[in-house]
Amino acid sequence: MSENFIHQSMSIIVEDAIKKATDVREKVCEWRSPEQLKELLDLELRDGAESESEILQRFKDAIRYSVKTTHPRFFNQLYAGMDPYSMVASFIIEALKPSLYTYEVAPVFTLVEEAVLKKMMELIGWKDGGDGIFNAGGSMSNMYAVNLARYRCCPDIKENGLSAAPHLVMFTSQEVRFLKWKMIPSALEEQILSAKSEGAVPFMVNATAGTTVLGAFDPIDEIADICEKHNLWLHVDACWGGAALVSSKHKHLLKGIHRADSVAWNPHKMLMACLQCSAFMVRDKTSLLQRCHSARASYLFQQDKFYDVSYDTGDKSVQCSRKPDAFKIWLMWKALGSRELEQRVDRALAMARYLAQEIKQREGFRLLMEPEYANICFWYIPPSLRNLPDGPELWGKLHKVAPVIKERMMKKGSMMVGYQPHGEKANFFRMIIISPQVSRQDMDFVLDEIHNLGKDL
Amino acid sequence: MSENFIHQSMSIIVEDAIKKATDVREKVCEWRSPEQLKELLDLELRDGAESESEILQRFKDAIRYSVKTTHPRFFNQLYAGMDPYSMVASFIIEALKPSLYTYEVAPVFTLVEEAVLKKMMELIGWKDGGDGIFNAGGSMSNMYAVNLARYRCCPDIKENGLSAAPHLVMFTSQEVRFLKWKMIPSALEEQILSAKSEGAVPFMVNATAGTTVLGAFDPIDEIADICEKHNLWLHVDACWGGAALVSSKHKHLLKGIHRADSVAWNPHKMLMACLQCSAFMVRDKTSLLQRCHSARASYLFQQDKFYDVSYDTGDKSVQCSRKPDAFKIWLMWKALGSRELEQRVDRALAMARYLAQEIKQREGFRLLMEPEYANICFWYIPPSLRNLPDGPELWGKLHKVAPVIKERMMKKGSMMVGYQPHGEKANFFRMIIISPQVSRQDMDFVLDEIHNLGKDL
């Protein structure tokens, strides 16, 4: 490795992947079809080596044709924007190559994880703390919750296997019909009773705090009542909505979350930590997490070590190598403080309200529902369809509008906003507002641009 | 964000986390107990913000007290060393924040993953290709294999649930007794027949290519015969040993791997890609991976997109956000070429042979077994124990030697080598040799240093 190569690489990263990628005057993406891009990139792996200058060009090309998810006009997913503190933290992780399982191999990151989990559990409202780990994503956190709930219900499951377990049933909200996008507590209880009457064993309820498409919050407090009554494990998937807990103005959305047995919360979403940064937390303090997942690998978790082995957290995890993702939020939290995190969340949600207002006022736009959170769902109705009566013809035609506008915005590279159908609803746009770099002008731009791209349809 | 802050951060990373961390004259670790380190780091998260200079100091402290896993004297885990190409690739990923599920959000990385999987499957020997994804680690790859094997065996399991499935049984080698550290094909077949006679349904065999402690390889070809005969899914966990496939000299260790139904192989181990870089591959070409895991999220996998949606790979995965880890091996493969990768593996394995020879020749060292791969397992017998006869007293005393030497090397910071007991065997050292930065002098240093640290015991 030449030192010069490292410096040149760093300079490309700063110029192209940081400054240019976040510059509003640049494109969000430079669209190429898979076939075109394969020709441009020369992807095949061969026997021979390439020169450092060829590799530097590959860096540039990879950045150039990648989508700039940190660009101020990227509203396509549940993450966006760029926090420089978190980014530097993630560079440090990549350079040091740590893996979290034993204190001896990752002393700093082990303690950092503990500190971040402590703070997050404080915000959840678990006054006596609890336990937890960061892991590879929200789906994995939810899997941990299922494992723990099942283990509590069937403590001999590791020895006797699934085939010896009863017919276990869990409940979650299904965002299928529109006036029912939240879990309805009375319907939940009916289903629990019905499952029991069929001889099944209900063991868990998953409540969602911030659904992916609509940003809806299940009524946690009422669901907790039912879980307590029937002795069910209550897991709250707050991967997206958990960030509201840092805001005294918005934390009411998660009222009752302190009664959950476990919580999933991803700071890489609304809090803008680098990907991945996903916490799974459990209120239990009897080592349930470790007892459920422990494999006691002799080459990692020796009991004759010279330090307190309770700091070896790896046996709580289903992964062996595990990245120290908590560092990415710890460092930015230190740099910003809770107050600035709160302001960011408040600002994003205020911007979402502003956009919803604008949509209601502008001709040709129709809001799907009042936003609870940072998801703004709406239709754009081109002038040619505005005089059609509300009915199958209108919705059938409208269904085809969003995909065309999306194609045009991608090819132009001006912004990225997602669309989807939902239940019986025709394709609509879903704007996600997260980044503090975003302004009212950006909101206006999005609506203007959608109109410009779709007015001829 | 000030541009100056980014530049200062980058300069700390280059100086402290790259150059100093890999400098053999520096310490591998600067040991502090959890209690001491908590005081040094001030981990608590507060309401107020810290200044940029305070944050820069935090970067330095985090690096200073972290273990340098890229240091030439780090032999403690199944990964080591630093590849600059892979490191820069991982920085680019962190800066761009891509997530792999749809082509439109991660065009470059989607195609890169496809190209790397193609090459890896070629090395496995699947002439007609197959399918696969990179994921969050080897344990997860193995979980994918279980999912697929079960799904093939019970195609209605997603609709009917586990409680409707028969009593499923899988087989894996258990490294418990020493002359049996590999799977014994005849014993495997006996157990399959025995499980069937009890009414259970065998569905899968997991063969290990490179075990974690001993680096042992199960006889894949013979196991494949049995799997074919009994129609069992054959998964090969080649997370550690898969790298031998790049070497014409050593690939015989995995003879028969082309007959596997699925393979897990982690280029972040022996091939030195940055963490994580873990591939799961499956020979099936009927979309089994997608059919088994598909959740058809309407907000990601719209079927009315303007490009070929077969490039949207996210529905194969149990994760939603998924990092483009293949880029970390693709870029270094481009830079080095297959030939240089092969030389690296050959060099590491030659170095392992050299160390084994040295251990056999030196007084006070005893090799546990001839290495097949890069794991060298051995005891150090201090002079005071050398005259004891082979028996319980010797082994009882020897069991306490390795932990003390490990404590002393950690506190000195001179190197890191792991130890563990294994079955009935007393604590022994396990050296892992990976990095091309390592020389014969480093091997000699390790043995000299162990003697120096333990000769008074």
XYZ file of N, CA and C in Angstrom, chain A residues 32-188:
471
model
N -28.646 4.845 -14.944
C -28.288 3.981 -16.055
C -29.047 2.680 -15.868
N -29.477 2.089 -16.955
C -30.146 0.791 -16.847
C -29.111 -0.256 -16.440
N -29.543 -1.392 -15.906
C -28.588 -2.447 -15.544
C -27.647 -2.800 -16.698
N -28.194 -2.877 -17.908
C -27.373 -3.269 -19.055
C -26.311 -2.203 -19.356
N -26.731 -0.927 -19.327
C -25.766 0.154 -19.577
C -24.682 0.175 -18.508
N -25.121 0.027 -17.254
C -24.184 0.153 -16.146
C -23.161 -0.985 -16.157
N -23.604 -2.178 -16.534
C -22.657 -3.295 -16.621
C -21.553 -2.993 -17.618
N -21.929 -2.359 -18.726
C -20.898 -2.016 -19.713
C -19.962 -0.947 -19.197
N -20.526 0.027 -18.501
C -19.701 1.129 -17.995
C -18.717 0.672 -16.921
N -19.117 -0.316 -16.115
C -18.319 -0.615 -14.920
C -17.301 -1.750 -15.098
N -17.458 -2.595 -16.073
C -16.533 -3.733 -16.234
C -16.394 -4.487 -14.918
N -17.404 -5.276 -14.599
C -17.505 -5.850 -13.248
C -16.732 -7.151 -13.052
N -16.351 -7.796 -14.122
C -15.779 -9.145 -14.018
C -14.484 -9.179 -13.201
N -14.347 -10.216 -12.407
C -13.128 -10.402 -11.607
C -12.176 -11.333 -12.348
N -10.924 -10.909 -12.475
C -9.973 -11.650 -13.309
C -8.729 -12.082 -12.521
N -7.842 -12.765 -13.206
C -6.616 -13.236 -12.556
C -5.634 -12.095 -12.267
N -5.568 -11.144 -13.187
C -4.547 -10.107 -13.074
C -4.966 -8.933 -12.196
N -3.960 -8.178 -11.759
C -4.186 -7.026 -10.889
C -4.404 -5.761 -11.718
N -5.042 -4.770 -11.114
C -5.165 -3.454 -11.743
C -4.264 -2.464 -11.019
N -3.908 -1.408 -11.732
C -3.013 -0.409 -11.129
C -3.773 0.473 -10.142
N -3.033 1.165 -9.302
C -3.679 2.057 -8.330
C -4.487 3.147 -9.026
N -3.992 3.631 -10.165
C -4.762 4.694 -10.828
C -6.064 4.129 -11.418
N -6.017 2.892 -11.875
C -7.274 2.274 -12.339
C -8.258 2.114 -11.178
N -7.720 1.736 -10.031
C -8.596 1.542 -8.866
C -9.181 2.881 -8.405
N -8.391 3.927 -8.456
C -8.914 5.249 -8.083
C -10.045 5.655 -9.031
N -9.896 5.319 -10.306
C -10.974 5.618 -11.255
C -12.227 4.801 -10.926
N -12.020 3.579 -10.463
C -13.167 2.747 -10.063
C -13.912 3.364 -8.874
N -13.164 3.940 -7.935
C -13.820 4.645 -6.818
C -14.749 5.723 -7.373
N -14.174 6.515 -8.282
C -14.952 7.634 -8.832
C -16.203 7.152 -9.553
N -16.041 6.088 -10.345
C -17.192 5.573 -11.098
C -18.262 5.010 -10.160
N -17.808 4.283 -9.142
C -18.780 3.689 -8.208
C -19.580 4.796 -7.528
N -18.902 5.865 -7.150
C -19.600 6.989 -6.499
C -20.515 7.683 -7.509
N -19.991 7.920 -8.689
C -20.749 8.666 -9.698
C -22.097 8.020 -10.011
N -22.106 6.710 -10.185
C -23.345 6.050 -10.602
C -24.182 5.536 -9.433
N -23.727 5.798 -8.226
C -24.531 5.411 -7.067
C -25.553 6.496 -6.759
N -26.648 6.081 -6.166
C -27.646 7.048 -5.699
C -27.076 7.780 -4.489
N -27.297 9.081 -4.436
C -26.790 9.884 -3.315
C -27.876 9.956 -2.238
N -27.872 8.969 -1.360
C -28.942 8.930 -0.349
C -28.776 10.037 0.685
N -27.628 10.691 0.702
C -27.395 11.792 1.650
C -27.732 13.155 1.034
N -28.175 13.147 -0.196
C -28.521 14.385 -0.917
C -29.801 14.982 -0.313
N -29.894 16.317 -0.257
C -31.099 16.926 0.345
C -32.406 16.612 -0.384
N -32.339 16.116 -1.591
C -33.567 15.807 -2.343
C -33.842 14.303 -2.415
N -33.272 13.554 -1.480
C -33.537 12.117 -1.403
C -34.567 11.877 -0.294
N -35.780 11.477 -0.703
C -36.882 11.281 0.264
C -37.480 9.885 0.089
N -36.666 8.956 -0.369
C -37.169 7.683 -0.891
C -37.289 6.576 0.148
N -36.513 6.661 1.224
C -36.492 5.576 2.206
C -36.655 6.166 3.609
N -36.594 5.273 4.601
C -36.708 5.732 5.995
C -35.355 6.158 6.574
N -34.428 6.507 5.698
C -33.190 7.129 6.164
C -32.814 8.174 5.136
N -32.037 9.145 5.535
C -31.660 10.223 4.621
C -30.636 11.096 5.318
N -30.039 11.981 4.557
C -29.153 12.970 5.132
C -27.828 12.393 5.594
N -26.940 13.288 5.999
C -25.611 12.867 6.388
C -25.220 13.578 7.667
N -24.914 12.809 8.675
C -24.372 13.401 9.885
C -22.863 13.162 9.905
N -22.073 14.241 9.882
C -20.617 14.053 9.752
C -19.999 13.306 10.942
N -20.562 13.490 12.136
C -19.985 12.814 13.310
C -20.180 11.305 13.196
N -21.382 10.931 12.822
C -21.665 9.522 12.675
C -20.826 8.918 11.547
N -20.658 9.690 10.498
C -19.876 9.180 9.373
C -18.422 8.939 9.769
N -17.833 9.883 10.476
C -16.439 9.687 10.908
C -16.362 8.494 11.866
N -17.351 8.373 12.750
C -17.373 7.223 13.662
C -17.371 5.922 12.864
N -18.128 5.894 11.784
C -18.188 4.648 11.014
C -16.884 4.409 10.260
N -16.207 5.468 9.843
C -14.876 5.287 9.232
C -13.908 4.659 10.249
N -13.971 5.147 11.473
C -13.074 4.612 12.516
C -13.338 3.124 12.716
N -14.619 2.767 12.747
C -14.970 1.353 12.895
C -14.382 0.539 11.744
N -14.528 1.052 10.521
C -14.034 0.302 9.363
C -12.515 0.151 9.406
N -11.835 1.202 9.844
C -10.370 1.137 9.863
C -9.865 0.208 10.967
N -10.544 0.204 12.113
C -10.057 -0.601 13.245
C -10.537 -2.052 13.189
N -11.571 -2.332 12.399
C -12.086 -3.701 12.257
C -12.373 -4.407 13.581
N -13.110 -3.772 14.455
C -13.425 -4.461 15.712
C -14.649 -5.347 15.534
N -14.781 -6.313 16.405
C -15.978 -7.127 16.445
C -16.359 -7.285 17.905
N -17.655 -7.111 18.162
C -18.126 -7.114 19.552
C -18.501 -8.514 19.997
N -17.666 -9.141 20.779
C -18.146 -10.306 21.519
C -17.474 -10.364 22.867
N -16.149 -10.018 22.884
C -15.476 -10.020 24.180
C -14.928 -8.624 24.460
N -14.865 -8.310 25.743
C -14.306 -7.026 26.143
C -12.864 -6.886 25.680
N -12.103 -7.975 25.748
C -10.680 -7.872 25.427
C -10.419 -7.469 23.984
N -11.329 -7.813 23.057
C -11.115 -7.474 21.652
C -11.753 -6.125 21.296
N -12.732 -5.690 22.074
C -13.427 -4.432 21.744
C -13.769 -3.655 23.013
N -12.764 -3.265 23.792
C -13.057 -2.637 25.093
C -13.857 -1.338 24.973
N -13.418 -0.443 24.105
C -14.095 0.853 23.980
C -15.532 0.651 23.504
N -15.688 -0.156 22.467
C -16.996 -0.287 21.839
C -17.986 -1.061 22.711
N -17.461 -1.952 23.535
C -18.326 -2.654 24.486
C -18.951 -1.661 25.470
N -18.131 -0.767 25.978
C -18.633 0.210 26.959
C -19.527 1.254 26.299
N -19.187 1.623 25.073
C -20.019 2.577 24.338
C -21.419 1.996 24.118
N -21.475 0.744 23.739
C -22.783 0.113 23.525
C -23.608 0.149 24.817
N -22.958 -0.186 25.913
C -23.648 -0.176 27.201
C -24.218 1.213 27.509
N -23.410 2.240 27.242
C -23.841 3.620 27.552
C -25.016 4.052 26.677
N -24.966 3.688 25.402
C -26.052 4.090 24.494
C -27.345 3.358 24.859
N -27.242 2.057 25.109
C -28.443 1.296 25.489
C -29.047 1.876 26.768
N -28.185 2.235 27.708
C -28.667 2.813 28.976
C -29.495 4.079 28.693
N -28.966 4.924 27.835
C -29.663 6.175 27.523
C -30.987 5.904 26.803
N -30.956 4.993 25.853
C -32.173 4.698 25.089
C -33.238 4.084 25.997
N -32.812 3.237 26.934
C -33.783 2.608 27.841
C -34.355 3.642 28.811
N -33.537 4.615 29.153
C -34.012 5.731 29.985
C -35.128 6.473 29.245
N -34.939 6.706 27.950
C -35.954 7.413 27.165
C -37.225 6.576 26.995
N -37.046 5.261 26.937
C -38.221 4.378 26.871
C -39.009 4.479 28.176
N -38.269 4.722 29.267
C -38.930 4.863 30.554
C -38.767 3.653 31.465
N -37.786 2.815 31.149
C -37.483 1.675 32.027
C -36.571 2.183 33.134
N -37.188 2.530 34.251
C -36.413 3.207 35.294
C -35.308 2.337 35.875
N -35.527 1.022 35.864
C -34.490 0.134 36.410
C -33.569 -0.418 35.330
N -33.614 0.163 34.153
C -32.750 -0.313 33.071
C -33.281 -1.590 32.452
N -32.382 -2.396 31.935
C -32.762 -3.621 31.248
C -31.529 -4.176 30.567
N -31.733 -4.768 29.388
C -30.626 -5.402 28.687
C -30.821 -5.128 27.198
N -29.822 -5.414 26.389
C -30.012 -5.196 24.956
C -28.732 -5.370 24.173
N -28.869 -5.382 22.867
C -27.714 -5.354 21.970
C -28.093 -4.627 20.683
N -27.070 -4.065 20.056
C -27.232 -3.573 18.694
C -27.046 -4.758 17.748
N -27.751 -4.716 16.638
C -27.643 -5.841 15.714
C -27.848 -5.381 14.279
N -27.964 -6.350 13.376
C -27.877 -6.032 11.949
C -29.131 -5.443 11.327
N -30.136 -5.070 12.131
C -31.288 -4.419 11.532
C -32.570 -4.705 12.270
N -33.600 -3.952 11.911
C -34.870 -4.050 12.614
C -35.529 -5.417 12.511
N -35.412 -6.058 11.344
C -36.020 -7.384 11.201
C -35.375 -8.360 12.174
N -34.084 -8.171 12.357
C -33.365 -9.038 13.284
C -33.789 -8.738 14.731
N -33.963 -7.461 15.049
C -34.450 -7.113 16.390
C -35.792 -7.785 16.644
N -36.657 -7.733 15.651
C -37.972 -8.339 15.819
C -37.853 -9.856 15.985
N -36.894 -10.441 15.292
C -36.650 -11.876 15.459
C -36.173 -12.179 16.888
N -35.310 -11.320 17.409
C -34.881 -11.483 18.807
C -36.081 -11.469 19.748
N -37.003 -10.561 19.476
C -38.186 -10.467 20.336
C -38.983 -11.763 20.299
N -39.160 -12.315 19.103
C -39.902 -13.576 18.977
C -39.167 -14.679 19.745
N -37.855 -14.749 19.566
C -37.064 -15.759 20.291
C -37.279 -15.658 21.799
N -37.204 -14.427 22.318
C -37.295 -14.252 23.775
C -38.699 -14.567 24.282
N -39.687 -14.089 23.551
C -41.072 -14.333 23.967
C -41.353 -15.831 23.983
N -40.849 -16.510 22.973
C -41.066 -17.947 22.871
C -40.301 -18.691 23.972
N -39.098 -18.222 24.255
C -38.278 -18.857 25.292
C -38.916 -18.672 26.664
N -39.471 -17.485 26.906
C -40.145 -17.275 28.185
C -41.360 -18.194 28.312
N -42.047 -18.359 27.184
C -43.255 -19.194 27.169
C -42.903 -20.688 27.258
N -41.805 -21.092 26.625
C -41.395 -22.510 26.586
C -39.916 -22.593 26.983
N -39.609 -22.567 28.277
C -38.198 -22.481 28.697
C -37.366 -23.701 28.298
N -38.000 -24.794 27.938
C -37.223 -25.975 27.546
C -37.111 -26.128 26.034
N -37.381 -25.039 25.299
C -37.418 -25.161 23.837
C -36.046 -25.453 23.231
N -34.988 -24.975 23.887
C -33.650 -25.218 23.334
C -33.272 -26.699 23.438
N -33.725 -27.344 24.481
C -33.396 -28.768 24.643
C -34.356 -29.643 23.843
N -35.644 -29.302 23.894
C -36.646 -30.214 23.336
C -37.051 -29.903 21.902
N -36.699 -28.733 21.424
C -36.976 -28.427 20.027
C -38.395 -27.939 19.796
N -38.591 -27.420 18.600
C -39.883 -26.856 18.247
C -40.980 -27.897 18.177
N -40.600 -29.113 17.811
C -41.648 -30.125 17.604
C -42.298 -30.508 18.928
N -41.625 -30.205 20.048
C -42.222 -30.512 21.352
C -43.036 -29.331 21.898
N -42.998 -28.206 21.175
C -43.695 -27.004 21.661
C -45.170 -27.028 21.244
N -46.023 -26.314 21.974
C -47.425 -26.224 21.550
C -47.560 -25.358 20.294
N -48.758 -25.259 19.797
C -49.029 -24.415 18.636
C -49.030 -22.957 19.086
N -47.902 -22.278 18.846
C -47.733 -20.910 19.341
C -48.314 -19.910 18.346
N -48.905 -18.845 18.869
C -49.507 -17.826 18.007
C -49.065 -16.435 18.462
N -48.657 -15.612 17.502
C -48.362 -14.215 17.822
C -49.270 -13.303 17.005
N -49.384 -12.052 17.443
C -50.295 -11.095 16.808
C -49.545 -9.837 16.415
N -49.864 -9.331 15.247
C -49.287 -8.059 14.825
C -50.330 -7.312 14.007
N -50.140 -6.012 13.854
C -51.133 -5.260 13.081
C -50.892 -5.498 11.606
N -51.953 -5.560 10.860
C -51.858 -5.745 9.427
C -52.392 -4.472 8.807
N -51.518 -3.796 8.089
C -51.904 -2.506 7.533
C -52.689 -2.710 6.250
N -53.749 -3.525 6.276
C -54.357 -3.852 4.994
C -55.511 -2.958 4.595
N -56.370 -2.643 5.541
C -57.489 -1.819 5.142
C -57.376 -0.441 5.734
N -57.925 0.510 5.014
C -57.459 1.838 5.263
C -57.928 2.509 6.530
N -59.161 2.239 6.860
C -59.626 2.854 8.105
C -59.157 2.025 9.284
N -58.400 0.976 8.979
C -57.896 0.118 10.054
C -56.399 -0.005 9.947
N -55.713 1.106 9.853
C -54.272 0.962 9.688
C -53.566 0.801 11.030
N -54.335 0.792 12.080
C -53.754 0.578 13.398
C -54.366 -0.666 14.011
N -53.652 -1.202 14.978
C -54.185 -2.336 15.701
C -55.373 -1.857 16.540
N -56.462 -2.616 16.476
C -57.650 -2.247 17.244
C -57.709 -3.152 18.473
N -57.526 -2.563 19.667
C -57.401 -3.392 20.866
C -58.535 -4.388 21.057
N -59.764 -3.987 20.809
C -60.866 -4.927 21.039
C -60.787 -6.115 20.069
N -60.388 -5.841 18.828
C -60.242 -6.916 17.850
C -59.096 -7.837 18.246
N -58.046 -7.267 18.795
C -56.914 -8.064 19.260
C -57.371 -9.055 20.319
